[in-house]
Short mmCIF file of C-alpha atoms in Angstrom, two decimals:
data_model
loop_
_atom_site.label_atom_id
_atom_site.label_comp_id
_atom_site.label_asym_id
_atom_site.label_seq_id
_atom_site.Cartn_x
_atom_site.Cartn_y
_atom_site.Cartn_z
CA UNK A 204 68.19 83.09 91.43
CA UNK A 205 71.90 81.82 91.32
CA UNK A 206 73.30 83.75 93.91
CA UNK A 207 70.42 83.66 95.72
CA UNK A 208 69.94 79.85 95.67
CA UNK A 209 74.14 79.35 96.54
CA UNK A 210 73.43 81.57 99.80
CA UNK A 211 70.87 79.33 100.71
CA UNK A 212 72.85 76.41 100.24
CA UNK A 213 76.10 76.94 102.13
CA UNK A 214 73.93 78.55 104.68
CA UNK A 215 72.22 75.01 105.08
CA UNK A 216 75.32 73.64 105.14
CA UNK A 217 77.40 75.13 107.66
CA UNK A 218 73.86 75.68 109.99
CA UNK A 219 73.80 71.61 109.46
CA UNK A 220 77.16 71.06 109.95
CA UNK A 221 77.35 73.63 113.42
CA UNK A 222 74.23 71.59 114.48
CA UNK A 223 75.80 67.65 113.99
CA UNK A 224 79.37 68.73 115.42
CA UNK A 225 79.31 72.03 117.09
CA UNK A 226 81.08 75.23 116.36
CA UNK A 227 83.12 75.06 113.50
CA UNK A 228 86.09 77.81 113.05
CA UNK A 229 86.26 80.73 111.21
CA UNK A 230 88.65 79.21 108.58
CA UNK A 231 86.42 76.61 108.11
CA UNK A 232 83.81 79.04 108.02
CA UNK A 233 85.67 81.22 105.25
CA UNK A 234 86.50 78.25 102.81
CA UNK A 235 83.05 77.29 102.89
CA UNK A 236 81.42 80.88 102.14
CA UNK A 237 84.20 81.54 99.54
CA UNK A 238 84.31 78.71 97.65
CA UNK A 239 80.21 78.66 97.15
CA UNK A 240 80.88 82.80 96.62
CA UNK A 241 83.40 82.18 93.63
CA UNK A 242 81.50 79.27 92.34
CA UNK A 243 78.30 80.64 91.63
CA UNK A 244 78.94 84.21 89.84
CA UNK A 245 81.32 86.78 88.50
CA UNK A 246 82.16 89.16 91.13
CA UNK A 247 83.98 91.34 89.48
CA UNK A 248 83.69 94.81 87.78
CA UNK A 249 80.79 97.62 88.25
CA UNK A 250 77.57 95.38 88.28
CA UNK A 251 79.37 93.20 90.99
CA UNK A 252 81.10 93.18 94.34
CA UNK A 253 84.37 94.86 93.54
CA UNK A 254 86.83 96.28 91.35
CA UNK A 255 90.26 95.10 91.03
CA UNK A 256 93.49 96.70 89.26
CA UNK A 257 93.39 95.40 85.64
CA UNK A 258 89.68 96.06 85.81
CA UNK A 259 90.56 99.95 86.61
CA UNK A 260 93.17 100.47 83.60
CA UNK A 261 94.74 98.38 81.31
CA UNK A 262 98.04 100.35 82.63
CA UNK A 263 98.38 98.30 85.38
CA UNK A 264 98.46 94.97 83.23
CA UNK A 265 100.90 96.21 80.74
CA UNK A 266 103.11 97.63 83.31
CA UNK A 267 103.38 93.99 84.71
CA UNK A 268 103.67 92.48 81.42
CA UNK A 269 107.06 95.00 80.65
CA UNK A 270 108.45 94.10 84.28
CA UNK A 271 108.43 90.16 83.62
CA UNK A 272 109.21 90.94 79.98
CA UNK A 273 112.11 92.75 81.21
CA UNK A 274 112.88 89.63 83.81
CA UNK A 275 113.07 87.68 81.13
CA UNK A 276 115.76 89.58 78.84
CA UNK A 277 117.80 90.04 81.87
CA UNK A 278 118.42 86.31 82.46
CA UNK A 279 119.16 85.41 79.53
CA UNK A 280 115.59 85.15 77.79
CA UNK A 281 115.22 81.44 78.61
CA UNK A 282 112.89 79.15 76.76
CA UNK A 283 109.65 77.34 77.57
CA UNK A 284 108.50 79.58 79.96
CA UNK A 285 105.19 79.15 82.15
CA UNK A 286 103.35 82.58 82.84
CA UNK A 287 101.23 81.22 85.93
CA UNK A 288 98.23 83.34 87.26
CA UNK A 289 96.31 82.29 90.89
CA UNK A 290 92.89 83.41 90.95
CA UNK A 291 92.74 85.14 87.29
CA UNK A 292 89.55 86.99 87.47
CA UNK A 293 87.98 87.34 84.40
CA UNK A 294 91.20 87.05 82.60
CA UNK A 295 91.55 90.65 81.90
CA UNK A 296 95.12 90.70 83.60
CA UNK A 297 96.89 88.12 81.50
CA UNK A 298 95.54 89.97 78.28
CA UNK A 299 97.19 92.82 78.87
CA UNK A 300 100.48 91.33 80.75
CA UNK A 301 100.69 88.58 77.71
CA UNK A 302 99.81 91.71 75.24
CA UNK A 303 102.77 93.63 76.66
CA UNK A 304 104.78 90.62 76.49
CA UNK A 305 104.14 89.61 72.80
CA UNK A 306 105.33 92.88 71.32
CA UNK A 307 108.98 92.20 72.58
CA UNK A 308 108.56 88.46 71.26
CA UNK A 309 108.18 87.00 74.61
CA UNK A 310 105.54 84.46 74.77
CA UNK A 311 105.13 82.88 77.55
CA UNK A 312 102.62 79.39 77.62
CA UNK A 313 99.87 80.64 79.78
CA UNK A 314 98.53 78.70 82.88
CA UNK A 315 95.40 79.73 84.77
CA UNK A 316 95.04 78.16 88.95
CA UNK A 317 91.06 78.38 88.82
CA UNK A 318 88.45 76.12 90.17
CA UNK A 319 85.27 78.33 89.08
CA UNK A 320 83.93 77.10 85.98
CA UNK A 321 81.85 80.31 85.49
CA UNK A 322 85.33 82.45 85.51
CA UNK A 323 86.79 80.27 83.66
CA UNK A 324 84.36 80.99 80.69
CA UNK A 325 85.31 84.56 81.00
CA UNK A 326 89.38 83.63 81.60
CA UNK A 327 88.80 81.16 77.96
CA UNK A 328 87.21 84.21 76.13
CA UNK A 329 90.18 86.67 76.97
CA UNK A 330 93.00 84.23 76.96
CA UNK A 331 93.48 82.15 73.48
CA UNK A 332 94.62 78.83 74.34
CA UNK A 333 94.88 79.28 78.34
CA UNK A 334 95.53 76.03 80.50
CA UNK A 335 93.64 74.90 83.29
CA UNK A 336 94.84 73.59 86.65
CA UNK A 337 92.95 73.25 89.92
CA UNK A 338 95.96 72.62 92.20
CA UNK A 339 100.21 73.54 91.74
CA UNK A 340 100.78 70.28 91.14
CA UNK A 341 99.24 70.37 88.03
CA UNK A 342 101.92 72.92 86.57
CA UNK A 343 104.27 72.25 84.27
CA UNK A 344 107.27 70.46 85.25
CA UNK A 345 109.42 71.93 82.88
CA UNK A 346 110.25 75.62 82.34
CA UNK A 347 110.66 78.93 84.26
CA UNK A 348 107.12 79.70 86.20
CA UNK A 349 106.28 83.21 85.84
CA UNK A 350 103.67 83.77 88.59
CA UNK A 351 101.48 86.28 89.31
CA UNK A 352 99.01 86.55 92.25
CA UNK A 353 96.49 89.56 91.95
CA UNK A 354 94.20 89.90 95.50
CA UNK A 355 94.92 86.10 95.69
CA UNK A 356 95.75 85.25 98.77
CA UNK A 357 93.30 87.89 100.50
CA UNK A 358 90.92 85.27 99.88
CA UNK A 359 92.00 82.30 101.32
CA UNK A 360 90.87 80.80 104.79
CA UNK A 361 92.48 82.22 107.87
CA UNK A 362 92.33 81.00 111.43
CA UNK A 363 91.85 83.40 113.93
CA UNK A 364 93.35 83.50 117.56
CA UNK A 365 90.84 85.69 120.50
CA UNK A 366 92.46 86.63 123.68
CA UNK A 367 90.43 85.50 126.70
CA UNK A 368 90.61 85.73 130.39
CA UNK A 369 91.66 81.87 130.50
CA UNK A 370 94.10 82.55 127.60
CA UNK A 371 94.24 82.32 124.40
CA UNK A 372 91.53 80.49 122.16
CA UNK A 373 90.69 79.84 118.52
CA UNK A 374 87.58 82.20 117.17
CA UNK A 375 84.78 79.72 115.74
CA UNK A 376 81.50 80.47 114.47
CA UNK A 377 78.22 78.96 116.15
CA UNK A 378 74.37 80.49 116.01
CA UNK A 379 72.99 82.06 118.42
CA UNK A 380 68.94 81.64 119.90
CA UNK A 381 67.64 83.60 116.53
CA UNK A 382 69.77 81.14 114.03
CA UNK A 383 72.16 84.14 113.64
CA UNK A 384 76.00 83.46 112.77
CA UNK A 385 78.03 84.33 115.35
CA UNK A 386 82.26 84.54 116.16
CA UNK A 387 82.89 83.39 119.66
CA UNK A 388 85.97 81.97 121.33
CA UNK A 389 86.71 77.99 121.29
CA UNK A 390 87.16 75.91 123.86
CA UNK A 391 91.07 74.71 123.19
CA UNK A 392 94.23 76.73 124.80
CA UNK A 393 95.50 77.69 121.92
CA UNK A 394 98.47 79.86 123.67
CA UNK A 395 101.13 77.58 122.24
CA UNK A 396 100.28 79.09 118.18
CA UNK A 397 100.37 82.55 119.51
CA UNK A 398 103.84 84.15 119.29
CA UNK A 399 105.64 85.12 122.67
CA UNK A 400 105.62 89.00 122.20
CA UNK A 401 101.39 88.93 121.69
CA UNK A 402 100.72 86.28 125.07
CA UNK A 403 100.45 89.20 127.22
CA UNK A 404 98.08 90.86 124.91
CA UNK A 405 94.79 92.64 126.09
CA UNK A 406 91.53 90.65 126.50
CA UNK A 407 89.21 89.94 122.88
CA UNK A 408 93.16 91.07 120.99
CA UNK A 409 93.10 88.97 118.02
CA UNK A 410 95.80 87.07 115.98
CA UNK A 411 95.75 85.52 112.51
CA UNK A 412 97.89 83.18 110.66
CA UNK A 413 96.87 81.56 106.95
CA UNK A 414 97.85 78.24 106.78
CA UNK A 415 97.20 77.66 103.33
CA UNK A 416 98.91 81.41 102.35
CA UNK A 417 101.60 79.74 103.92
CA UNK A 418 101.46 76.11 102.23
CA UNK A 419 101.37 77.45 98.74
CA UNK A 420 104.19 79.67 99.26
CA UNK A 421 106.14 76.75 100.43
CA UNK A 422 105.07 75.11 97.25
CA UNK A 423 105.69 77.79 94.56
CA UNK A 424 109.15 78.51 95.85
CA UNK A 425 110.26 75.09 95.86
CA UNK A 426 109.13 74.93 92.53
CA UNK A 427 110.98 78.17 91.38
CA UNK A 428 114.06 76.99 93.24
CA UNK A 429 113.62 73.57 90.75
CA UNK A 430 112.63 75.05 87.20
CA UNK A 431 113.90 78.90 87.67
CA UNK A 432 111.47 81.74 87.86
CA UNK A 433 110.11 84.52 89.71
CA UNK A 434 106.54 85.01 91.71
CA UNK A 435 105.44 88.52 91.90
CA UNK A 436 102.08 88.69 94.84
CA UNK A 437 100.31 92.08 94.73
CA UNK A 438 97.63 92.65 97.65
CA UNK A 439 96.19 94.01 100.64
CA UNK A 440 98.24 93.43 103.54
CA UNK A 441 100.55 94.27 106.15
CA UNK A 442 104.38 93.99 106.16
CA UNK A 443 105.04 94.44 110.27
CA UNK A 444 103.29 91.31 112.08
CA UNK A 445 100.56 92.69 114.49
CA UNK A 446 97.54 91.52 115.82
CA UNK A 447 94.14 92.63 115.41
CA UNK A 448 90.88 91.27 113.28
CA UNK A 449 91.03 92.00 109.55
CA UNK A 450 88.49 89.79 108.26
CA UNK A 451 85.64 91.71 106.04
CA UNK A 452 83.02 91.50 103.55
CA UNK A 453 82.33 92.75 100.63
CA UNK A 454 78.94 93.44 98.47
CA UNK A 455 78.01 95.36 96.02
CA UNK A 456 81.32 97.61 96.70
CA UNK A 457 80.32 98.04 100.39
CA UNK A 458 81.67 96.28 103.52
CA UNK A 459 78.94 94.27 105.29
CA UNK A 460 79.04 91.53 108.21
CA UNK A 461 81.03 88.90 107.10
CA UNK A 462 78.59 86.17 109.36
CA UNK A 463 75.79 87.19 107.47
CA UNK A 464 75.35 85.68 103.93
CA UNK A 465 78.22 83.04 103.46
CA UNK A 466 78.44 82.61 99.92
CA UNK A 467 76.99 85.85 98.94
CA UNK A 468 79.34 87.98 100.00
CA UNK A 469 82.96 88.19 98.89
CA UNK A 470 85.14 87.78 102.25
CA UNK A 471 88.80 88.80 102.70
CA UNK A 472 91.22 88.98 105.35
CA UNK A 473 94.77 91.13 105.17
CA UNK A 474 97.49 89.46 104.01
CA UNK A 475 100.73 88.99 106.20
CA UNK A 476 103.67 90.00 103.77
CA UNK A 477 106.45 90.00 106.50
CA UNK A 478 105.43 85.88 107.02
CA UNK A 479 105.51 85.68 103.54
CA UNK A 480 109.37 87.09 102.92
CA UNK A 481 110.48 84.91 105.90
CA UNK A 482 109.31 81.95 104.29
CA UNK A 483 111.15 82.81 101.28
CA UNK A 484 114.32 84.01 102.88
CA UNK A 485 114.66 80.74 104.92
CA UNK A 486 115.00 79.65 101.00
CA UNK A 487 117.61 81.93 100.23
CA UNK A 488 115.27 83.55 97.50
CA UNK A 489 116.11 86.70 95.58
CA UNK A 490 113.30 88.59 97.15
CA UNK A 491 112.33 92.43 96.47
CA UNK A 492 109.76 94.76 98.70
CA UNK A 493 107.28 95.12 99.82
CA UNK A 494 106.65 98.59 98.27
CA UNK A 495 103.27 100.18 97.93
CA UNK A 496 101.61 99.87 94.46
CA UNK A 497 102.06 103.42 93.73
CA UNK A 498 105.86 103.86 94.78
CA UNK A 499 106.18 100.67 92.35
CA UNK A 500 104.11 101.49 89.37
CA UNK A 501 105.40 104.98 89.75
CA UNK A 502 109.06 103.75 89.37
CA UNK A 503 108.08 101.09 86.29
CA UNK A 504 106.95 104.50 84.45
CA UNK A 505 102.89 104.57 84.94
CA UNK A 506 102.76 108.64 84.35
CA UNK A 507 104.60 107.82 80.71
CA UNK A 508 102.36 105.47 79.96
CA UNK A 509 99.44 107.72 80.95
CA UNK A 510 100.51 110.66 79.00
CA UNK A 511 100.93 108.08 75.87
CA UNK A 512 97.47 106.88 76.26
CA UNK A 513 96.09 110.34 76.79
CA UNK A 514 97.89 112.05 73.19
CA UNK A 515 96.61 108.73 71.07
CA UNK A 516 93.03 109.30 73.04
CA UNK A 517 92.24 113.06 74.10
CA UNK A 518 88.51 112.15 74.95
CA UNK A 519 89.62 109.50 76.93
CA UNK A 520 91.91 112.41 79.35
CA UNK A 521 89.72 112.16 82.15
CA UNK A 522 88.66 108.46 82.40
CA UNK A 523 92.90 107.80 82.07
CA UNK A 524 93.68 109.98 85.10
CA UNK A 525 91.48 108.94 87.29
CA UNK A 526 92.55 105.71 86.63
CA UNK A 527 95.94 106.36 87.35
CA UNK A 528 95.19 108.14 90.32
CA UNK A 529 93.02 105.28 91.20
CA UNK A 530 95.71 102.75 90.68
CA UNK A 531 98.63 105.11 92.50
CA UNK A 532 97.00 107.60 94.97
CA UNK A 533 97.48 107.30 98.82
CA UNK A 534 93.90 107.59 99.69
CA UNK A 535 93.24 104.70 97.11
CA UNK A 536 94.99 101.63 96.02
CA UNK A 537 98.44 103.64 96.06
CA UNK A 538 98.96 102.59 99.69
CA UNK A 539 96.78 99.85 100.64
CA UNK A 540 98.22 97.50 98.29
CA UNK A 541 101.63 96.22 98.50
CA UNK A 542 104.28 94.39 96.24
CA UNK A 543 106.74 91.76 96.70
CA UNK A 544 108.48 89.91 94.25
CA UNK A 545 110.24 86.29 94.91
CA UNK A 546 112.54 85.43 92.27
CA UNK A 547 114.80 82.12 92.35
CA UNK A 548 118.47 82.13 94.11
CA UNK A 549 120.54 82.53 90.85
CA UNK A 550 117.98 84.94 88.81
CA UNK A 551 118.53 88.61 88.53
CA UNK A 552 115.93 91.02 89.78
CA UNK A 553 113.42 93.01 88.69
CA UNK A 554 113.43 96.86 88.57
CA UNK A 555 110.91 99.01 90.66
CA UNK A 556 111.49 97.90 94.26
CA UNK A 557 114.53 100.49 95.38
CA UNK A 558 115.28 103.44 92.87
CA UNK A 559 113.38 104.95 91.07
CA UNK A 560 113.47 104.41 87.36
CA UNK A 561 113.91 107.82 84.26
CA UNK A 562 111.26 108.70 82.69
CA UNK A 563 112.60 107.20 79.28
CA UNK A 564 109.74 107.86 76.33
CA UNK A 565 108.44 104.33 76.02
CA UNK A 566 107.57 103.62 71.63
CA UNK A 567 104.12 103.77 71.91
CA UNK A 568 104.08 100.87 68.88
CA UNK A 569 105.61 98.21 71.67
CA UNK A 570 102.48 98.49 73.83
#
């Protein structure tokens, strides 16, 4: 009746909102939907709309937990630090990045960015004494930030940009004569936001930019740059600007029309990595990648760890590689995920991004 009942709603909402002013655009469209989506349910896992990394293997979490853990050691194992996490999820993540953490003594004071009070009853039950914030301004002053941001940004509003025959316009959603949603180009020239090398581009091509991808980058890195840190983003995206229309929907782990449903379907939209590193090279950031998830967990030792896990749990074999395959195979999450890493000016890196680390034994009693 919940989900139900918030598809209604935001359906009334934006119908009553195209009605009063018109058209509204698709970013406008996407906050809406998403924020009613993510408000109203727990997406995640088997029995919802899709399955993300930590929920596939607790290798993935403890693989990120021994990369910051190492982060840390290498610069000088500072005090205070803030391990930040956008968009949580149920909290299964920071368990196992925090778990990984703790066995080396590094114990970071975590800090969830969630707005969903129904995640954050899941985020409270697998993170002891987890702090909430709704916004980055809420974060701690003081201290490194560790950040992490898991299919994050994937989910934030984008505007989209439609090639027409009298240039360029912005995409906005209306209803057609059956109450339907519907993408259609605006009104506005919109030729001055699109960049000179996609002008000439054919008729319906489409470009997409994230404003507020972009304004939280801005934010996080200026405060790494202040307090010292490093922000590692791991998504779906591209890392060679293009154009084309990337926006989808997800339900019950199939794609479905993204104008049908708002706020009961999960949308998404690729995210631009290559606007992302420019932002934080204009900042003189240390930055790393992108790499694909697999080249990256592959060189932070995820076949070790997977051999570990299978000799402690034989009947487990299986289950553990498929998951590993899952988390590392081209045809899966191995390529369409990528990795970058922003870390501040003065910081030393992390490993993973350009050789490719031995296969030391890890001591199974540190995980």
């Amino acid at each position: 009746m919940l989900e139900h009942k918030s598809e209604i709603l935001v359906s009334k909402q934006i119908a009553q909102q195209i009605s009063a002013q018109g058209p509204i655009t698709v970013q406008e469209y996407m906050r809406l939907a998403n924020q009613a989506y993510y408000n109203s349910r727990d997406p995640f896992g088997k029995d919802g709309d899709f399955i993300t990394a930590p929920e596939v293997s607790q290798m993935f979490g403890e693989l990120i937990g021994l990369w910051l853990t190492d982060i840390w050691f290498r610069n000088n194992s500072p005090y205070n630090v803030n391990y930040v996490e956008l968009g949580p999820g149920r909290g299964t993540l920071a368990s196992d990045i925090l778990r990984s953490a703790n066995k080396f003594d590094f114990r970071p004071i975590p800090f969830f960015l969630e707005t969903s009070e129904t995640l954050r009853k899941a985020q409270s039950e697998a993170v002891q004494n987890v702090n909430f914030c709704e916004n980055i301004d809420e974060l701690p002053e003081d201290g490194p930030l560790f950040v992490i941001a898991n299919e994050f940004f994937d989910a934030l509003p984008i505007r989209q940009f439609i090639s027409t025959h009298s240039g360029w316009r912005e995409r906005v959603v209306s209803r057609d004569k059956g109450d339907k949603f519907i993408a259609m180009p605006g009104t506005s020239e919109m030729d001055g936001l699109i960049p000179n090398n996609f002008k000439t581009a054919p008729v319906d091509s489409i470009f997409e930019t994230s404003p507020d991808t972009s304004n939280i980058i801005y934010e996080l890195i200026n405060r790494i740059n202040d307090q010292g840190g490093v922000l590692l983003i791991i998504d779906y995206g591209y890392d060679d600007i293009g154009h084309g229309n990337t926006l989808q929907a997800v339900s019950k782990h199939r794609f479905a029309d993204p104008f049908e449903k708002p706020g009961e379907r999960d949308l998404s939209a690729h995210v631009n990595f290559m606007e992302i590193v420019n932002i934080a090279n204009m900042r003189d950031m240390q930055v790393s990648g992108p790499i694909d998830q697999g080249d990256w967990l592959q060189n932070l030792g995820i076949h070790v760890r997977a051999d570990n896990l299978i000799l402690s749990e034989p009947e487990r074999a299986e289950d553990i590689n498929n998951a590993r395959n899952r988390l590392i195979g081209e045809g899966e999450m191995g390529r369409l995920f990528k990795i970058v890493s922003i870390a501040h000016p003065e910081w030393r890196k992390g490993e993973g991004f350009e050789s490719k680390i031995p296969n030391v034994e890890l001591d199974e009693s540190l995980i």
